[in-house]
């Protein structure tokens, strides 16, 4: 795992020493780990969300339970991890990761089944399809369901004005 994430690094950060530097390296490489692990039939992914404080505990349990159920069905087991990345007066951003063993020849379909279960749990639980990383292609379906039509129209108008040729991130804007 350390090799896939760039090996152990002994660099120190100004604020946190070796531990902070290693965490920072792992954090920035983690999204690319998905592509490395899938070669070994390990399905891994992350997703972020935000939820008001009064719903956070139930929401966490609901999302975790749904993803664990999907991992059991699709992979025969797996793990779901979660951490809080940002806290605000009105809510918290939760960053989930999931891992399971897949089957070569069916990995992409298995991944999409897990991704859909996770995002549907977020949507049904009242969370947002994204927090600060934007939605992109993987979360577009849920973003379109989450955003009001006026917001989607505004995004399309901005995109048309700033990128009339449609060359920047084609297919991403809802």
mmCIF file of C-alpha atoms in Angstrom, residues 5-145:
data_model
loop_
_atom_site.group_PDB
_atom_site.id
_atom_site.type_symbol
_atom_site.label_atom_id
_atom_site.label_comp_id
_atom_site.label_asym_id
_atom_site.label_seq_id
_atom_site.Cartn_x
_atom_site.Cartn_y
_atom_site.Cartn_z
ATOM 1 C CA UNK A 5 0.909 5.675 -2.491
ATOM 2 C CA UNK A 6 4.450 6.833 -3.174
ATOM 3 C CA UNK A 7 6.407 5.092 -0.447
ATOM 4 C CA UNK A 8 7.251 6.291 3.018
ATOM 5 C CA UNK A 9 8.365 9.866 3.086
ATOM 6 C CA UNK A 10 10.266 11.413 5.960
ATOM 7 C CA UNK A 11 9.573 14.995 4.910
ATOM 8 C CA UNK A 12 8.457 17.263 7.708
ATOM 9 C CA UNK A 13 5.851 19.969 7.480
ATOM 10 C CA UNK A 14 6.185 23.291 9.232
ATOM 11 C CA UNK A 15 3.146 22.613 11.404
ATOM 12 C CA UNK A 16 3.069 18.905 12.070
ATOM 13 C CA UNK A 17 6.295 16.969 11.637
ATOM 14 C CA UNK A 18 6.608 13.560 9.957
ATOM 15 C CA UNK A 19 3.079 12.357 10.746
ATOM 16 C CA UNK A 20 1.477 15.372 9.097
ATOM 17 C CA UNK A 21 3.697 15.024 6.020
ATOM 18 C CA UNK A 22 2.835 11.333 5.650
ATOM 19 C CA UNK A 23 -0.878 12.060 6.082
ATOM 20 C CA UNK A 24 -0.701 14.836 3.477
ATOM 21 C CA UNK A 25 1.015 12.530 0.963
ATOM 22 C CA UNK A 26 -1.548 9.773 1.554
ATOM 23 C CA UNK A 27 -4.448 12.233 1.350
ATOM 24 C CA UNK A 28 -3.402 13.605 -2.022
ATOM 25 C CA UNK A 29 -2.598 10.182 -3.477
ATOM 26 C CA UNK A 30 -5.667 8.372 -2.114
ATOM 27 C CA UNK A 31 -8.019 9.162 -5.017
ATOM 28 C CA UNK A 32 -5.492 7.609 -7.418
ATOM 29 C CA UNK A 33 -5.274 4.508 -5.240
ATOM 30 C CA UNK A 34 -8.635 3.431 -6.683
ATOM 31 C CA UNK A 35 -7.000 2.908 -10.075
ATOM 32 C CA UNK A 36 -4.049 0.981 -8.627
ATOM 33 C CA UNK A 37 -6.160 -1.322 -6.461
ATOM 34 C CA UNK A 38 -8.634 -2.235 -9.184
ATOM 35 C CA UNK A 39 -5.807 -4.025 -11.016
ATOM 36 C CA UNK A 40 -5.777 -6.343 -7.992
ATOM 37 C CA UNK A 41 -9.588 -6.735 -7.945
ATOM 38 C CA UNK A 42 -9.956 -4.405 -4.956
ATOM 39 C CA UNK A 43 -12.784 -1.932 -5.395
ATOM 40 C CA UNK A 44 -12.086 1.288 -3.515
ATOM 41 C CA UNK A 45 -13.605 4.721 -3.653
ATOM 42 C CA UNK A 46 -14.332 7.837 -1.655
ATOM 43 C CA UNK A 47 -17.248 10.232 -1.546
ATOM 44 C CA UNK A 48 -17.921 13.341 0.423
ATOM 45 C CA UNK A 49 -21.106 14.887 1.637
ATOM 46 C CA UNK A 50 -22.405 17.493 4.042
ATOM 47 C CA UNK A 51 -25.351 17.312 6.411
ATOM 48 C CA UNK A 52 -26.880 19.540 9.112
ATOM 49 C CA UNK A 53 -25.736 18.694 12.642
ATOM 50 C CA UNK A 54 -29.162 17.548 13.802
ATOM 51 C CA UNK A 55 -29.125 14.805 11.126
ATOM 52 C CA UNK A 56 -25.415 13.886 11.249
ATOM 53 C CA UNK A 57 -25.494 10.845 13.570
ATOM 54 C CA UNK A 58 -28.487 9.153 11.911
ATOM 55 C CA UNK A 59 -27.217 10.076 8.453
ATOM 56 C CA UNK A 60 -23.805 8.546 9.170
ATOM 57 C CA UNK A 61 -25.418 5.299 10.360
ATOM 58 C CA UNK A 62 -27.808 5.147 7.384
ATOM 59 C CA UNK A 63 -25.119 5.751 4.763
ATOM 60 C CA UNK A 64 -22.638 3.382 6.418
ATOM 61 C CA UNK A 65 -25.245 0.638 6.775
ATOM 62 C CA UNK A 66 -26.404 0.987 3.156
ATOM 63 C CA UNK A 67 -22.869 0.843 1.793
ATOM 64 C CA UNK A 68 -21.971 -2.127 4.011
ATOM 65 C CA UNK A 69 -25.084 -3.957 2.782
ATOM 66 C CA UNK A 70 -24.082 -3.238 -0.824
ATOM 67 C CA UNK A 71 -20.518 -4.418 -0.149
ATOM 68 C CA UNK A 72 -21.854 -7.647 1.344
ATOM 69 C CA UNK A 73 -24.097 -8.215 -1.673
ATOM 70 C CA UNK A 74 -21.598 -7.231 -4.364
ATOM 71 C CA UNK A 75 -18.272 -8.252 -2.823
ATOM 72 C CA UNK A 76 -19.134 -10.642 -0.022
ATOM 73 C CA UNK A 77 -17.907 -8.070 2.515
ATOM 74 C CA UNK A 78 -15.795 -4.993 2.800
ATOM 75 C CA UNK A 79 -15.188 -1.917 4.897
ATOM 76 C CA UNK A 80 -16.629 1.577 5.179
ATOM 77 C CA UNK A 81 -14.593 4.340 6.774
ATOM 78 C CA UNK A 82 -15.646 7.896 7.542
ATOM 79 C CA UNK A 83 -14.049 11.047 8.866
ATOM 80 C CA UNK A 84 -15.209 14.573 9.379
ATOM 81 C CA UNK A 85 -13.349 16.984 7.140
ATOM 82 C CA UNK A 86 -15.036 20.303 7.866
ATOM 83 C CA UNK A 87 -17.255 21.555 10.672
ATOM 84 C CA UNK A 88 -19.524 24.575 10.455
ATOM 85 C CA UNK A 89 -22.089 26.121 12.798
ATOM 86 C CA UNK A 90 -24.923 24.530 10.793
ATOM 87 C CA UNK A 91 -23.429 21.198 9.757
ATOM 88 C CA UNK A 92 -20.553 18.844 9.111
ATOM 89 C CA UNK A 93 -18.820 17.460 6.033
ATOM 90 C CA UNK A 94 -18.366 13.691 6.144
ATOM 91 C CA UNK A 95 -15.825 11.983 3.900
ATOM 92 C CA UNK A 96 -16.527 8.286 3.380
ATOM 93 C CA UNK A 97 -14.300 5.577 1.868
ATOM 94 C CA UNK A 98 -15.280 2.037 0.968
ATOM 95 C CA UNK A 99 -13.299 -1.061 0.027
ATOM 96 C CA UNK A 100 -14.245 -4.530 -1.141
ATOM 97 C CA UNK A 101 -12.877 -7.440 -3.140
ATOM 98 C CA UNK A 102 -14.298 -7.619 -6.639
ATOM 99 C CA UNK A 103 -14.232 -10.062 -9.515
ATOM 100 C CA UNK A 104 -12.061 -9.472 -12.563
ATOM 101 C CA UNK A 105 -14.228 -9.024 -15.632
ATOM 102 C CA UNK A 106 -17.010 -7.341 -13.640
ATOM 103 C CA UNK A 107 -15.155 -4.680 -11.641
ATOM 104 C CA UNK A 108 -16.584 -1.557 -13.286
ATOM 105 C CA UNK A 109 -20.171 -2.775 -12.943
ATOM 106 C CA UNK A 110 -19.492 -3.751 -9.325
ATOM 107 C CA UNK A 111 -17.984 -0.332 -8.633
ATOM 108 C CA UNK A 112 -20.999 1.433 -10.168
ATOM 109 C CA UNK A 113 -23.384 -0.689 -8.076
ATOM 110 C CA UNK A 114 -21.529 0.347 -4.929
ATOM 111 C CA UNK A 115 -21.233 3.984 -6.031
ATOM 112 C CA UNK A 116 -24.952 4.170 -6.804
ATOM 113 C CA UNK A 117 -25.874 2.617 -3.443
ATOM 114 C CA UNK A 118 -23.650 5.120 -1.631
ATOM 115 C CA UNK A 119 -24.896 8.176 -3.496
ATOM 116 C CA UNK A 120 -28.525 7.094 -3.266
ATOM 117 C CA UNK A 121 -28.119 6.741 0.518
ATOM 118 C CA UNK A 122 -26.647 10.245 0.662
ATOM 119 C CA UNK A 123 -29.476 11.654 -1.455
ATOM 120 C CA UNK A 124 -32.238 9.840 0.441
ATOM 121 C CA UNK A 125 -30.700 10.884 3.759
ATOM 122 C CA UNK A 126 -30.797 14.578 2.839
ATOM 123 C CA UNK A 127 -27.059 15.009 2.292
ATOM 124 C CA UNK A 128 -25.468 16.734 -0.641
ATOM 125 C CA UNK A 129 -23.856 14.892 -3.544
ATOM 126 C CA UNK A 130 -20.694 16.866 -2.895
ATOM 127 C CA UNK A 131 -19.154 19.249 -0.432
ATOM 128 C CA UNK A 132 -16.115 21.150 -1.697
ATOM 129 C CA UNK A 133 -14.654 18.867 -4.376
ATOM 130 C CA UNK A 134 -17.427 19.547 -6.895
ATOM 131 C CA UNK A 135 -19.553 16.844 -8.448
ATOM 132 C CA UNK A 136 -17.905 15.933 -11.714
ATOM 133 C CA UNK A 137 -18.988 13.031 -13.843
ATOM 134 C CA UNK A 138 -19.254 10.384 -11.116
ATOM 135 C CA UNK A 139 -21.829 12.345 -9.112
ATOM 136 C CA UNK A 140 -23.625 14.179 -11.912
ATOM 137 C CA UNK A 141 -26.837 12.108 -11.683
ATOM 138 C CA UNK A 142 -27.341 12.987 -8.003
ATOM 139 C CA UNK A 143 -26.315 16.610 -8.463
ATOM 140 C CA UNK A 144 -28.979 17.022 -11.113
ATOM 141 C CA UNK A 145 -31.582 15.576 -8.744
#
